[in-house]
Amino acid sequence: MATSISKEEVAHVADLAKLSFSDQELEHFTGQLQEIVSMCEKMAEVDTTDVKPTFSVTPNVNHLREDVADNWNQKKALLAQAPEEAADLIKVPAILNGED
């Protein structure tokens, strides 16, 4: 079953996303989306009855160290390099109006 995506559908979704496209861009994106949908439909036709699910293509597992807090005893040296500090924290300029 061939699903078709119309230029109007692409324009509607673009409008919902608050995007503005020219007619040329709409044609381009409609064609791209149609290719993607066609590829998905082709993949859905593949018989995967005897194929085991694959969650990873390698037998590796995450070999990450445990996340352990470490007191690196450099707080004073770090604060000494900061342009401004307050209550043992680095003070940065406010980014919201009316807040210090």
XYZ file of C-alpha atoms in Angstrom:
100
model
C 0.000 0.000 0.000
C 1.626 3.204 -1.144
C 1.119 6.086 1.237
C 1.256 9.461 -0.408
C 2.216 12.713 1.281
C 0.758 15.825 -0.249
C 2.235 19.289 -0.420
C -0.751 20.491 1.632
C 0.043 18.022 4.439
C 3.643 19.197 4.555
C 2.471 22.826 4.609
C 0.048 22.013 7.451
C 2.744 20.347 9.568
C 5.121 23.224 8.811
C 2.443 25.664 9.966
C 1.938 23.694 13.195
C 5.694 23.907 13.778
C 5.572 27.642 13.019
C 7.805 27.174 9.972
C 7.471 29.138 6.783
C 8.513 27.581 3.465
C 8.470 28.838 -0.099
C 6.658 26.787 -2.754
C 10.023 25.486 -3.952
C 10.965 24.388 -0.419
C 7.569 22.718 0.056
C 8.081 20.750 -3.164
C 11.564 19.744 -2.024
C 10.495 18.629 1.470
C 7.407 16.846 0.143
C 9.631 14.815 -2.173
C 12.059 14.005 0.632
C 9.292 12.909 2.997
C 7.718 10.784 0.262
C 11.059 9.009 -0.244
C 11.329 8.345 3.500
C 7.788 6.943 3.686
C 8.427 4.758 0.621
C 11.608 3.407 2.187
C 9.757 2.596 5.427
C 7.032 0.799 3.470
C 9.661 -1.220 1.602
C 11.313 -2.185 4.910
C 7.927 -3.230 6.330
C 7.575 -5.743 3.469
C 10.737 -7.642 4.473
C 10.019 -11.029 6.037
C 11.730 -11.034 9.440
C 9.962 -14.109 10.822
C 13.142 -16.080 11.592
C 15.328 -13.093 12.445
C 16.230 -12.722 16.097
C 15.910 -9.191 17.490
C 19.215 -7.337 17.662
C 19.739 -4.895 20.470
C 23.451 -4.400 19.894
C 25.693 -5.483 17.083
C 28.650 -6.009 19.422
C 28.872 -8.103 22.585
C 30.302 -5.133 24.489
C 28.595 -3.724 27.519
C 29.178 -0.344 29.090
C 32.594 -0.366 30.694
C 32.178 2.840 32.634
C 33.575 3.560 36.032
C 31.221 3.954 38.938
C 30.152 7.567 39.405
C 31.637 8.410 42.786
C 31.867 11.927 44.194
C 35.456 12.948 44.895
C 36.512 15.842 47.092
C 39.402 17.157 45.026
C 40.358 19.808 47.623
C 40.837 22.623 45.129
C 37.811 24.759 45.990
C 39.845 27.669 47.404
C 42.184 27.715 44.395
C 39.214 27.679 42.027
C 37.371 30.457 43.880
C 40.563 32.552 43.932
C 40.500 32.574 40.105
C 36.821 33.535 39.860
C 36.068 37.202 39.120
C 33.475 37.246 41.906
C 32.360 34.822 44.628
C 29.653 34.718 47.250
C 29.051 32.124 49.987
C 31.864 29.899 48.661
C 30.281 29.825 45.190
C 31.228 31.494 41.911
C 28.947 34.489 41.358
C 27.892 35.059 37.765
C 25.947 37.939 36.212
C 22.147 37.671 36.271
C 20.619 36.688 32.949
C 16.996 37.443 33.842
C 15.721 41.000 34.153
C 15.135 42.273 37.663
C 17.098 39.557 39.429
C 20.496 39.904 41.083
